[in-house]
């Protein structure tokens, strides 16, 4: 039986929960999902490390930073849920 828990507020994008994680999912699946998100974060950071912002690309950096924050928040929620599944 599914045991859905809301993701942290950083992932919600609003005041009421709309995104959930299945707390009854196998620990390995939860960890895989978290690692997938952290891999995406690493890839985005690698891209950012080679970008030049000669045009003052502050808006681009802010948008990528927001995406990174969402991915890290999701990964933290998944790892937290996986730890509780032990």
Coordinates of N, CA, C and O in Angstrom, one line a residue:
X1 N 0.8 -1.2 0.0 CA 0.0 0.0 0.0 C 0.9 1.2 0.0 O 1.8 1.3 0.8
X2 N 0.6 2.2 -0.9 CA 1.4 3.4 -1.0 C 1.2 4.3 0.3 O 0.2 4.3 0.9
X3 N 2.3 4.9 0.6 CA 2.4 5.8 1.8 C 3.0 7.1 1.3 O 4.2 7.4 1.4
X4 N 2.1 8.0 0.7 CA 2.6 9.2 0.1 C 2.9 10.3 1.1 O 2.0 10.6 2.0
X5 N 4.1 10.9 1.0 CA 4.5 12.0 1.9 C 4.8 13.2 1.0 O 5.4 13.1 0.0
X6 N 4.4 14.4 1.4 CA 4.7 15.6 0.6 C 6.2 15.9 0.6 O 6.9 15.7 1.6
X7 N 6.7 16.3 -0.6 CA 8.0 16.7 -0.7 C 8.2 18.0 0.1 O 7.2 18.7 0.5
X8 N 9.4 18.4 0.4 CA 9.7 19.6 1.2 C 9.1 20.8 0.5 O 8.9 20.8 -0.7
X9 N 8.9 21.9 1.2 CA 8.3 23.1 0.6 C 9.1 23.7 -0.5 O 8.5 24.3 -1.4
X10 N 10.4 23.5 -0.6 CA 11.2 24.0 -1.7 C 10.8 23.4 -3.0 O 11.0 24.0 -4.0
X11 N 10.3 22.2 -3.0 CA 9.9 21.5 -4.2 C 8.5 21.9 -4.7 O 8.1 21.6 -5.8
X12 N 7.7 22.4 -3.8 CA 6.3 22.5 -4.0 C 5.9 23.7 -5.0 O 5.0 23.6 -5.7
X13 N 6.6 24.8 -4.9 CA 6.3 25.9 -5.7 C 5.1 26.7 -5.3 O 4.6 27.5 -6.0
X14 N 4.6 26.4 -4.1 CA 3.4 27.0 -3.6 C 3.2 26.7 -2.1 O 4.1 26.1 -1.5
X15 N 2.1 27.1 -1.6 CA 1.9 26.9 -0.2 C 1.3 25.6 0.2 O 1.4 25.2 1.4
X16 N 0.6 24.9 -0.7 CA 0.0 23.6 -0.4 C 0.7 22.5 -1.2 O 1.1 22.7 -2.3
X17 N 0.9 21.4 -0.5 CA 1.6 20.3 -1.2 C 0.9 19.7 -2.4 O -0.3 19.5 -2.4
X18 N 1.6 19.6 -3.5 CA 1.1 18.9 -4.7 C 2.0 17.8 -5.2 O 1.6 17.0 -6.0
X19 N 3.2 17.8 -4.7 CA 4.2 16.8 -5.1 C 4.5 15.9 -3.9 O 4.7 16.3 -2.8
X20 N 4.4 14.5 -4.1 CA 4.6 13.6 -3.0 C 5.6 12.5 -3.4 O 5.8 12.2 -4.6
X21 N 6.1 11.8 -2.4 CA 7.0 10.7 -2.6 C 6.4 9.5 -1.9 O 5.7 9.7 -0.9
X22 N 6.5 8.3 -2.5 CA 5.9 7.1 -2.0 C 6.8 6.5 -0.9 O 7.9 6.0 -1.2
X23 N 6.5 6.7 0.4 CA 7.3 6.3 1.5 C 7.4 4.8 1.6 O 8.2 4.2 2.3
X24 N 6.5 4.1 0.9 CA 6.5 2.6 0.9 C 7.3 2.0 -0.3 O 7.4 0.8 -0.4
X25 N 7.9 2.9 -1.1 CA 8.7 2.4 -2.2 C 9.9 1.7 -1.7 O 10.4 2.0 -0.6
X26 N 10.5 0.8 -2.5 CA 11.7 0.1 -2.0 C 12.9 1.1 -1.8 O 13.0 2.1 -2.6
X27 N 13.7 0.9 -0.8 CA 14.7 1.9 -0.5 C 15.7 2.1 -1.7 O 16.1 3.2 -2.0
X28 N 16.0 1.0 -2.4 CA 16.9 1.1 -3.6 C 16.3 2.1 -4.6 O 17.0 2.8 -5.3
X29 N 15.0 1.9 -4.9 CA 14.3 2.8 -5.9 C 14.3 4.3 -5.4 O 14.6 5.2 -6.3
X30 N 14.1 4.5 -4.2 CA 14.2 5.9 -3.7 C 15.6 6.5 -3.8 O 15.8 7.6 -4.3
X31 N 16.6 5.7 -3.5 CA 18.0 6.1 -3.6 C 18.4 6.3 -5.1 O 19.1 7.3 -5.4
X32 N 17.9 5.5 -5.9 CA 18.2 5.6 -7.4 C 17.6 6.9 -7.9 O 18.2 7.7 -8.6
X33 N 16.4 7.2 -7.5 CA 15.7 8.5 -7.9 C 16.5 9.7 -7.4 O 16.7 10.7 -8.1
X34 N 17.0 9.6 -6.1 CA 17.7 10.7 -5.6 C 19.1 10.9 -6.3 O 19.5 12.0 -6.6
X35 N 19.7 9.8 -6.6 CA 21.0 9.8 -7.3 C 20.9 10.4 -8.7 O 21.7 11.1 -9.2
X36 N 19.7 10.0 -9.3 CA 19.5 10.5 -10.7 C 19.4 12.0 -10.7 O 19.9 12.7 -11.5
X37 N 18.7 12.6 -9.7 CA 18.6 14.1 -9.5 C 20.0 14.7 -9.2 O 20.3 15.7 -9.8
X38 N 20.7 14.1 -8.4 CA 22.1 14.6 -8.1 C 23.0 14.6 -9.3 O 23.8 15.4 -9.5
X39 N 22.8 13.5 -10.1 CA 23.6 13.5 -11.3 C 23.2 14.6 -12.3 O 24.1 15.2 -12.9
X40 N 22.0 14.9 -12.3 CA 21.5 16.1 -13.2 C 22.1 17.4 -12.6 O 22.5 18.3 -13.4
X41 N 22.2 17.5 -11.3 CA 22.8 18.7 -10.7 C 24.2 18.8 -11.1 O 24.7 19.9 -11.5
X42 N 25.0 17.7 -11.0 CA 26.4 17.7 -11.4 C 26.6 18.1 -12.8 O 27.5 18.9 -13.1
X43 N 25.7 17.6 -13.7 CA 25.8 17.9 -15.1 C 25.6 19.4 -15.3 O 26.3 20.1 -16.1
X44 N 24.6 20.0 -14.7 CA 24.3 21.4 -14.8 C 25.4 22.2 -14.3 O 25.8 23.3 -14.9
X45 N 26.0 21.8 -13.1 CA 27.1 22.6 -12.6 C 28.3 22.5 -13.5 O 29.1 23.5 -13.6
X46 N 28.5 21.4 -14.1 CA 29.6 21.2 -15.1 C 29.5 22.2 -16.3 O 30.4 22.9 -16.7
X47 N 28.2 22.3 -16.8 CA 27.9 23.2 -17.9 C 28.2 24.6 -17.4 O 28.8 25.4 -18.1
X48 N 27.7 25.0 -16.2 CA 27.9 26.3 -15.7 C 29.3 26.7 -15.5 O 29.7 27.8 -15.7
X49 N 30.1 25.7 -15.1 CA 31.5 26.0 -14.9 C 32.3 26.4 -16.1 O 33.4 27.0 -16.1
X50 N 31.7 26.0 -17.3 CA 32.4 26.3 -18.5 C 31.8 27.5 -19.3 O 32.2 27.9 -20.3
X51 N 30.7 28.0 -18.7 CA 30.0 29.1 -19.4 C 30.7 30.5 -19.1 O 31.3 30.7 -18.0
X52 N 30.6 31.3 -20.1 CA 31.0 32.7 -19.9 C 29.8 33.6 -19.8 O 28.8 33.4 -20.5
X53 N 29.9 34.6 -18.9 CA 28.8 35.5 -18.8 C 29.2 36.9 -19.1 O 29.0 37.9 -18.4
X54 N 29.9 37.0 -20.3 CA 30.3 38.3 -20.7 C 29.2 39.3 -20.9 O 29.3 40.5 -20.8
X55 N 28.0 38.8 -21.3 CA 26.9 39.6 -21.5 C 26.1 39.9 -20.2 O 25.0 40.4 -20.2
X56 N 26.7 39.5 -19.1 CA 26.1 39.7 -17.8 C 24.9 38.7 -17.6 O 23.9 39.1 -17.1
X57 N 25.0 37.5 -18.0 CA 23.9 36.5 -18.0 C 23.4 36.2 -16.6 O 23.2 35.1 -16.3
X58 N 23.1 37.2 -15.8 CA 22.6 37.0 -14.5 C 21.2 36.3 -14.5 O 21.0 35.4 -13.6
X59 N 20.4 36.6 -15.4 CA 19.1 35.9 -15.5 C 19.2 34.4 -15.8 O 18.6 33.6 -15.2
X60 N 20.1 34.1 -16.7 CA 20.4 32.7 -17.0 C 20.9 31.9 -15.8 O 20.4 30.8 -15.5
X61 N 21.8 32.5 -15.1 CA 22.4 31.9 -13.9 C 21.3 31.7 -12.8 O 21.2 30.7 -12.2
X62 N 20.5 32.7 -12.7 CA 19.4 32.6 -11.7 C 18.4 31.5 -12.0 O 18.0 30.8 -11.1
X63 N 18.1 31.4 -13.3 CA 17.2 30.3 -13.7 C 17.8 28.9 -13.5 O 17.1 28.0 -13.0
X64 N 19.1 28.8 -13.8 CA 19.7 27.5 -13.6 C 19.8 27.2 -12.1 O 19.6 26.1 -11.7
X65 N 20.1 28.2 -11.3 CA 20.2 28.1 -9.9 C 18.9 27.6 -9.3 O 18.9 26.7 -8.4
X66 N 17.8 28.1 -9.8 CA 16.5 27.7 -9.3 C 16.3 26.2 -9.6 O 15.8 25.4 -8.8
X67 N 16.6 25.8 -10.9 CA 16.5 24.4 -11.2 C 17.3 23.5 -10.4 O 16.9 22.4 -9.9
X68 N 18.6 23.9 -10.1 CA 19.5 23.2 -9.2 C 18.9 23.0 -7.8 O 18.9 21.9 -7.2
X69 N 18.3 24.1 -7.3 CA 17.7 24.0 -6.0 C 16.5 23.0 -5.9 O 16.4 22.3 -5.0
X70 N 15.7 23.1 -6.9 CA 14.6 22.1 -7.0 C 15.1 20.7 -7.0 O 14.6 19.8 -6.3
X71 N 16.1 20.4 -7.8 CA 16.6 19.0 -7.9 C 17.3 18.6 -6.6 O 17.1 17.4 -6.2
X72 N 18.0 19.5 -5.9 CA 18.6 19.1 -4.7 C 17.6 18.9 -3.6 O 17.7 18.0 -2.8
X73 N 16.5 19.8 -3.6 CA 15.5 19.6 -2.6 C 14.8 18.2 -2.8 O 14.5 17.5 -1.8
X74 N 14.5 17.9 -4.0 CA 13.9 16.6 -4.3 C 14.8 15.4 -3.9 O 14.3 14.5 -3.3
X75 N 16.1 15.5 -4.2 CA 17.0 14.5 -3.8 C 17.1 14.3 -2.3 O 17.1 13.2 -1.8
X76 N 17.1 15.4 -1.6 CA 17.1 15.4 -0.1 C 15.9 14.7 0.4 O 15.9 13.8 1.3
X77 N 14.7 15.0 -0.1 CA 13.5 14.3 0.3 C 13.5 12.8 0.0 O 13.0 12.0 0.8
X78 N 14.0 12.5 -1.1 CA 14.1 11.1 -1.5 C 15.1 10.3 -0.6 O 14.8 9.2 -0.1
X79 N 16.2 10.9 -0.3 CA 17.2 10.3 0.6 C 16.6 10.2 2.0 O 16.8 9.1 2.7
X80 N 15.9 11.2 2.4 CA 15.3 11.2 3.8 C 14.3 10.1 3.9 O 14.3 9.3 4.9
X81 N 13.5 9.9 2.8 CA 12.5 8.9 2.8 C 13.2 7.5 2.8 O 12.7 6.5 3.5
X82 N 14.2 7.4 2.0 CA 15.0 6.1 1.9 C 15.6 5.7 3.3 O 15.5 4.5 3.7
X83 N 16.1 6.7 4.0 CA 16.6 6.4 5.3 C 15.6 5.9 6.3 O 15.8 5.0 7.1
X84 N 14.4 6.4 6.2 CA 13.3 6.0 7.0 C 12.8 4.6 6.6 O 12.1 3.9 7.4
X85 N 13.1 4.2 5.4 CA 12.6 2.9 4.9 C 13.4 1.7 5.4 O 13.1 0.6 5.2
X86 N 14.6 2.0 6.1 CA 15.5 1.0 6.5 C 14.8 0.2 7.6 O 14.2 0.6 8.5

